[in-house]
């Protein structure tokens, strides 16, 4: 088949029920290719569907993926869905109808895209699940992310280190017996990552909760009780306010497990409004994730203890590499083929490593690597 013709003929191929390029099986060529052939990059559009611009990380992700693909000559259709599930679904439908060849998707609700993905598969479009695993569909070809369970372990461990329960080398500090008052927050339940972060964090916190070193004043430890709908800052702030006003006024909070910077910000606002950080009332140990620039400032200001740095540049590079592989008929290399079962299949994955950042290593991790400039860190603004 003439490649250029094939590119514009996806809709027609669909209508005719042609499936020579479809199915998404391992090694099958992307739509618009003959077996073993590749379309010229300039003839290929890659659809990039990002969830929201409310957190710096997704803006960086979108920009990095777009710039990297454009550097290779591909066209890119980058869309943000404002955390609205129907918006994301319709953006994907448009991308499919426009004949995009690969879709890179950071989903809002990981279970809400099955019908779009079925259409994509029928059109021979490869689907890369970006950072968040898309669930309940066989039509997800690859997953690029971080080791999300480990991110949770890092959050739980840094909370314990900040409280002094663990020493910097991970050993137990026998003189810090507690009890420490800690409240727990989790992410959005429709995001597959939320459970991984929670499970990872609880794997290290639970033994200390069980033996009473850590007390949860609200008693809320179940993920369903502590989840934050759509990772919203204001939802987290309101829950923190409620927790503070409904607990015994004599209780001083020592720590908060916050699974992402976007949540930490709400938690920190509520704590500040309640008088923590002034009048001799020490700020609790608050965790986070993403190294958002505002939160790096909060870390330097002593309001947030830690964040988890996930280098979005590397994640973008990985997504670009996988896209390039699919578009040249190659099967991308996975480094994990067992942990990410989406309820329909185990999705081959490439997982990257993350780093705990506290005040001590902001410079060496975030500035020296060129992720931020020192001026951005000082201002707390990009
Ligand atoms: C991502 C986190 C992010 C969160 C909220 C998760 O899926 O892995 O990096 O903080 O979504 O946007």
Short mmCIF file of N, CA and C in Angstrom, two decimals, residues 185 233 236-237 240 244 253 256-258 262-272 283 286:
data_model
loop_
_atom_site.label_atom_id
_atom_site.label_comp_id
_atom_site.label_asym_id
_atom_site.label_seq_id
_atom_site.Cartn_x
_atom_site.Cartn_y
_atom_site.Cartn_z
N UNK A 185 -2.85 10.85 53.50
CA UNK A 185 -3.61 11.22 52.31
C UNK A 185 -3.21 10.28 51.17
N UNK A 233 -6.01 20.09 44.89
CA UNK A 233 -5.41 20.82 46.01
C UNK A 233 -6.48 21.25 47.01
N UNK A 236 -7.90 18.44 49.09
CA UNK A 236 -6.94 18.05 50.15
C UNK A 236 -6.96 19.08 51.27
N UNK A 237 -7.00 20.35 50.89
CA UNK A 237 -7.01 21.40 51.91
C UNK A 237 -8.24 21.26 52.82
N UNK A 240 -7.89 18.33 55.16
CA UNK A 240 -6.94 18.64 56.24
C UNK A 240 -7.59 19.55 57.27
N UNK A 244 -8.21 18.71 61.19
CA UNK A 244 -7.66 19.55 62.27
C UNK A 244 -8.75 20.03 63.22
N UNK A 253 -0.08 17.74 65.52
CA UNK A 253 0.24 16.85 64.40
C UNK A 253 1.75 16.88 64.13
N UNK A 256 2.40 14.40 57.98
CA UNK A 256 1.32 14.13 57.03
C UNK A 256 1.92 13.40 55.83
N UNK A 257 1.37 12.23 55.53
CA UNK A 257 1.77 11.55 54.31
C UNK A 257 0.95 12.15 53.18
N UNK A 258 1.60 12.92 52.33
CA UNK A 258 0.91 13.48 51.16
C UNK A 258 1.55 12.85 49.93
N UNK A 262 0.89 18.46 44.61
CA UNK A 262 -0.37 19.16 44.38
C UNK A 262 -1.29 19.00 45.60
N UNK A 263 -1.15 17.89 46.30
CA UNK A 263 -1.91 17.64 47.53
C UNK A 263 -1.19 18.29 48.73
N UNK A 264 0.12 18.19 48.75
CA UNK A 264 0.89 18.80 49.84
C UNK A 264 0.57 20.28 49.97
N UNK A 265 0.39 20.94 48.83
CA UNK A 265 0.13 22.38 48.88
C UNK A 265 -1.16 22.69 49.64
N UNK A 266 -2.20 21.90 49.41
CA UNK A 266 -3.46 22.10 50.14
C UNK A 266 -3.29 21.80 51.62
N UNK A 267 -2.56 20.73 51.89
CA UNK A 267 -2.30 20.33 53.28
C UNK A 267 -1.53 21.44 54.01
N UNK A 268 -0.53 21.97 53.34
CA UNK A 268 0.33 22.99 53.97
C UNK A 268 -0.46 24.28 54.21
N UNK A 269 -1.33 24.63 53.27
CA UNK A 269 -2.16 25.83 53.48
C UNK A 269 -3.02 25.64 54.73
N UNK A 270 -3.65 24.48 54.85
CA UNK A 270 -4.52 24.23 56.01
C UNK A 270 -3.71 24.25 57.31
N UNK A 271 -2.51 23.65 57.27
CA UNK A 271 -1.68 23.62 58.48
C UNK A 271 -1.24 25.03 58.87
N UNK A 272 -0.85 25.81 57.86
CA UNK A 272 -0.40 27.19 58.12
C UNK A 272 -1.56 28.00 58.72
N UNK A 283 6.26 22.91 62.30
CA UNK A 283 5.54 22.41 61.14
C UNK A 283 5.66 20.89 61.07
N UNK A 286 5.87 16.94 56.18
CA UNK A 286 4.92 16.72 55.07
C UNK A 286 5.72 16.19 53.87
#
